């Protein structure tokens, strides 16, 4: 009797809601590190709490698409690769912050990121592997 195999998926680490397909991974070589300006200003308690909650450091995957997520308001952030307009991405079931969506890249060499999603490795788990 054969095993039923579905697509390899990534799910929210909190509630296991499916948020991405392995076939939509463009790169696993991203760092989801918060922009240098905020890191330097972590002495403010509110920013420390936000940094800890969101966990914007460590490895991240660049996806062409994401599913079952809500996209927050757009904001400009000075990331390691320059200024970008991004919007935080949340699990639509449990509202866990999973990463962000690149809305606009100001550097010509970064335009390929526009419309794509960063999902932090620490916020997603593999399913059907």
PDB file of C-alpha atoms in Angstrom:
ATOM      1  CA  UNK A   1       0.000   0.000   0.000  1.00  0.00           C
ATOM      2  CA  UNK A   2       1.473   3.362  -1.056  1.00  0.00           C
ATOM      3  CA  UNK A   3       1.911   6.352   1.155  1.00  0.00           C
ATOM      4  CA  UNK A   4      -0.146   9.430   0.299  1.00  0.00           C
ATOM      5  CA  UNK A   5       2.267  12.295  -0.213  1.00  0.00           C
ATOM      6  CA  UNK A   6       1.103  15.885  -0.503  1.00  0.00           C
ATOM      7  CA  UNK A   7       3.076  19.031  -1.163  1.00  0.00           C
ATOM      8  CA  UNK A   8       5.857  19.972   1.229  1.00  0.00           C
ATOM      9  CA  UNK A   9       4.563  22.865   3.319  1.00  0.00           C
ATOM     10  CA  UNK A  10       5.661  25.362   5.931  1.00  0.00           C
ATOM     11  CA  UNK A  11       3.278  26.080   8.794  1.00  0.00           C
ATOM     12  CA  UNK A  12       2.977  28.644  11.566  1.00  0.00           C
ATOM     13  CA  UNK A  13       5.038  27.460  14.545  1.00  0.00           C
ATOM     14  CA  UNK A  14       2.265  28.475  16.927  1.00  0.00           C
ATOM     15  CA  UNK A  15      -0.919  26.986  15.420  1.00  0.00           C
ATOM     16  CA  UNK A  16       0.290  24.866  12.449  1.00  0.00           C
ATOM     17  CA  UNK A  17      -1.712  26.892   9.918  1.00  0.00           C
ATOM     18  CA  UNK A  18      -0.211  26.316   6.434  1.00  0.00           C
ATOM     19  CA  UNK A  19       1.570  29.499   5.353  1.00  0.00           C
ATOM     20  CA  UNK A  20       3.918  28.534   2.520  1.00  0.00           C
ATOM     21  CA  UNK A  21       4.796  25.916  -0.068  1.00  0.00           C
ATOM     22  CA  UNK A  22       8.315  24.564  -0.352  1.00  0.00           C
ATOM     23  CA  UNK A  23       8.061  25.080  -4.125  1.00  0.00           C
ATOM     24  CA  UNK A  24       7.651  28.828  -3.505  1.00  0.00           C
ATOM     25  CA  UNK A  25      10.961  29.191  -1.639  1.00  0.00           C
ATOM     26  CA  UNK A  26      13.283  31.416  -3.659  1.00  0.00           C
ATOM     27  CA  UNK A  27      16.137  31.526  -1.155  1.00  0.00           C
ATOM     28  CA  UNK A  28      17.015  30.135   2.277  1.00  0.00           C
ATOM     29  CA  UNK A  29      20.040  32.412   2.597  1.00  0.00           C
ATOM     30  CA  UNK A  30      18.345  35.471   4.074  1.00  0.00           C
ATOM     31  CA  UNK A  31      18.962  37.094   7.434  1.00  0.00           C
ATOM     32  CA  UNK A  32      15.853  38.651   8.946  1.00  0.00           C
ATOM     33  CA  UNK A  33      17.878  41.068  11.029  1.00  0.00           C
ATOM     34  CA  UNK A  34      16.164  44.282  12.104  1.00  0.00           C
ATOM     35  CA  UNK A  35      17.505  47.504  10.647  1.00  0.00           C
ATOM     36  CA  UNK A  36      20.656  48.887  12.270  1.00  0.00           C
ATOM     37  CA  UNK A  37      18.979  52.042  13.528  1.00  0.00           C
ATOM     38  CA  UNK A  38      16.484  50.166  15.727  1.00  0.00           C
ATOM     39  CA  UNK A  39      19.162  47.788  16.982  1.00  0.00           C
ATOM     40  CA  UNK A  40      21.223  50.762  18.159  1.00  0.00           C
ATOM     41  CA  UNK A  41      18.236  52.213  19.991  1.00  0.00           C
ATOM     42  CA  UNK A  42      17.260  49.059  21.912  1.00  0.00           C
ATOM     43  CA  UNK A  43      17.902  50.845  25.190  1.00  0.00           C
ATOM     44  CA  UNK A  44      14.274  51.949  25.163  1.00  0.00           C
ATOM     45  CA  UNK A  45      12.173  49.374  26.997  1.00  0.00           C
ATOM     46  CA  UNK A  46       9.316  49.420  24.506  1.00  0.00           C
ATOM     47  CA  UNK A  47      11.631  48.722  21.600  1.00  0.00           C
ATOM     48  CA  UNK A  48      13.309  45.918  23.527  1.00  0.00           C
ATOM     49  CA  UNK A  49       9.925  44.273  24.045  1.00  0.00           C
ATOM     50  CA  UNK A  50       9.044  44.652  20.390  1.00  0.00           C
ATOM     51  CA  UNK A  51      12.402  43.228  19.309  1.00  0.00           C
ATOM     52  CA  UNK A  52      12.012  40.212  21.578  1.00  0.00           C
ATOM     53  CA  UNK A  53       8.421  39.619  20.512  1.00  0.00           C
ATOM     54  CA  UNK A  54       9.076  39.885  16.796  1.00  0.00           C
ATOM     55  CA  UNK A  55      12.491  38.225  16.861  1.00  0.00           C
ATOM     56  CA  UNK A  56      13.862  39.925  13.788  1.00  0.00           C
ATOM     57  CA  UNK A  57      17.191  38.184  13.664  1.00  0.00           C
ATOM     58  CA  UNK A  58      18.461  34.849  12.467  1.00  0.00           C
ATOM     59  CA  UNK A  59      17.771  32.899   9.299  1.00  0.00           C
ATOM     60  CA  UNK A  60      14.819  33.563   7.064  1.00  0.00           C
ATOM     61  CA  UNK A  61      13.423  32.275   3.792  1.00  0.00           C
ATOM     62  CA  UNK A  62      12.372  34.375   0.818  1.00  0.00           C
ATOM     63  CA  UNK A  63       9.070  33.110  -0.668  1.00  0.00           C
ATOM     64  CA  UNK A  64       7.444  34.118  -3.944  1.00  0.00           C
ATOM     65  CA  UNK A  65       4.021  33.600  -2.312  1.00  0.00           C
ATOM     66  CA  UNK A  66       2.543  33.080   1.137  1.00  0.00           C
ATOM     67  CA  UNK A  67      -0.895  31.780   2.087  1.00  0.00           C
ATOM     68  CA  UNK A  68      -3.217  32.118   5.071  1.00  0.00           C
ATOM     69  CA  UNK A  69      -1.508  35.302   6.207  1.00  0.00           C
ATOM     70  CA  UNK A  70      -2.634  38.852   6.848  1.00  0.00           C
ATOM     71  CA  UNK A  71      -0.492  41.761   5.739  1.00  0.00           C
ATOM     72  CA  UNK A  72      -0.158  44.727   8.093  1.00  0.00           C
ATOM     73  CA  UNK A  73       0.311  48.395   7.266  1.00  0.00           C
ATOM     74  CA  UNK A  74       3.198  49.482   5.064  1.00  0.00           C
ATOM     75  CA  UNK A  75       6.192  51.229   6.587  1.00  0.00           C
ATOM     76  CA  UNK A  76       9.651  52.218   5.443  1.00  0.00           C
ATOM     77  CA  UNK A  77      12.514  50.305   7.082  1.00  0.00           C
ATOM     78  CA  UNK A  78      16.224  50.705   6.591  1.00  0.00           C
ATOM     79  CA  UNK A  79      17.274  47.055   6.314  1.00  0.00           C
ATOM     80  CA  UNK A  80      20.730  45.604   5.743  1.00  0.00           C
ATOM     81  CA  UNK A  81      20.264  45.876   1.969  1.00  0.00           C
ATOM     82  CA  UNK A  82      18.942  49.446   2.000  1.00  0.00           C
ATOM     83  CA  UNK A  83      15.647  51.255   2.344  1.00  0.00           C
ATOM     84  CA  UNK A  84      12.514  49.193   1.695  1.00  0.00           C
ATOM     85  CA  UNK A  85       8.782  49.662   2.154  1.00  0.00           C
ATOM     86  CA  UNK A  86       7.617  46.534   3.976  1.00  0.00           C
ATOM     87  CA  UNK A  87       4.532  45.257   5.776  1.00  0.00           C
ATOM     88  CA  UNK A  88       4.578  42.740   8.609  1.00  0.00           C
ATOM     89  CA  UNK A  89       2.971  39.378   7.827  1.00  0.00           C
ATOM     90  CA  UNK A  90       0.794  37.636  10.437  1.00  0.00           C
ATOM     91  CA  UNK A  91      -0.719  34.158  10.626  1.00  0.00           C
ATOM     92  CA  UNK A  92      -4.420  34.612   9.835  1.00  0.00           C
ATOM     93  CA  UNK A  93      -5.417  32.130  12.573  1.00  0.00           C
ATOM     94  CA  UNK A  94      -3.300  32.996  15.644  1.00  0.00           C
ATOM     95  CA  UNK A  95      -1.905  36.398  14.537  1.00  0.00           C
ATOM     96  CA  UNK A  96       1.714  35.366  15.165  1.00  0.00           C
ATOM     97  CA  UNK A  97       4.176  37.657  13.359  1.00  0.00           C
ATOM     98  CA  UNK A  98       5.885  35.419  10.794  1.00  0.00           C
ATOM     99  CA  UNK A  99       7.949  37.925   8.833  1.00  0.00           C
ATOM    100  CA  UNK A 100       7.192  40.637   6.322  1.00  0.00           C
ATOM    101  CA  UNK A 101       6.293  41.386   2.718  1.00  0.00           C
ATOM    102  CA  UNK A 102       8.503  43.564   0.547  1.00  0.00           C
ATOM    103  CA  UNK A 103       6.232  46.189  -0.971  1.00  0.00           C
ATOM    104  CA  UNK A 104       8.914  48.434  -2.486  1.00  0.00           C
ATOM    105  CA  UNK A 105      12.682  48.423  -2.831  1.00  0.00           C
ATOM    106  CA  UNK A 106      14.416  51.746  -3.421  1.00  0.00           C
ATOM    107  CA  UNK A 107      17.735  50.267  -4.597  1.00  0.00           C
ATOM    108  CA  UNK A 108      17.664  49.021  -8.190  1.00  0.00           C
ATOM    109  CA  UNK A 109      19.532  45.835  -7.255  1.00  0.00           C
ATOM    110  CA  UNK A 110      16.828  44.977  -4.685  1.00  0.00           C
ATOM    111  CA  UNK A 111      13.767  45.360  -6.949  1.00  0.00           C
ATOM    112  CA  UNK A 112      13.502  41.561  -7.344  1.00  0.00           C
ATOM    113  CA  UNK A 113      12.193  41.400  -3.738  1.00  0.00           C
ATOM    114  CA  UNK A 114       9.101  43.485  -4.428  1.00  0.00           C
ATOM    115  CA  UNK A 115       5.893  41.542  -3.785  1.00  0.00           C
ATOM    116  CA  UNK A 116       7.779  38.691  -2.096  1.00  0.00           C
ATOM    117  CA  UNK A 117       7.661  37.444   1.487  1.00  0.00           C
ATOM    118  CA  UNK A 118      10.242  36.871   4.192  1.00  0.00           C
ATOM    119  CA  UNK A 119       9.225  34.145   6.648  1.00  0.00           C
ATOM    120  CA  UNK A 120      11.529  33.712   9.613  1.00  0.00           C
ATOM    121  CA  UNK A 121      12.827  30.190  10.098  1.00  0.00           C
ATOM    122  CA  UNK A 122      12.153  30.366  13.843  1.00  0.00           C
ATOM    123  CA  UNK A 123       8.472  31.181  13.147  1.00  0.00           C
ATOM    124  CA  UNK A 124       7.657  28.348  10.727  1.00  0.00           C
ATOM    125  CA  UNK A 125       7.818  24.540  10.800  1.00  0.00           C
ATOM    126  CA  UNK A 126       8.002  21.914   8.059  1.00  0.00           C
ATOM    127  CA  UNK A 127       4.957  19.773   7.229  1.00  0.00           C
ATOM    128  CA  UNK A 128       4.744  16.706   4.899  1.00  0.00           C
ATOM    129  CA  UNK A 129       8.516  16.215   4.650  1.00  0.00           C
TER     130      UNK A 129
END
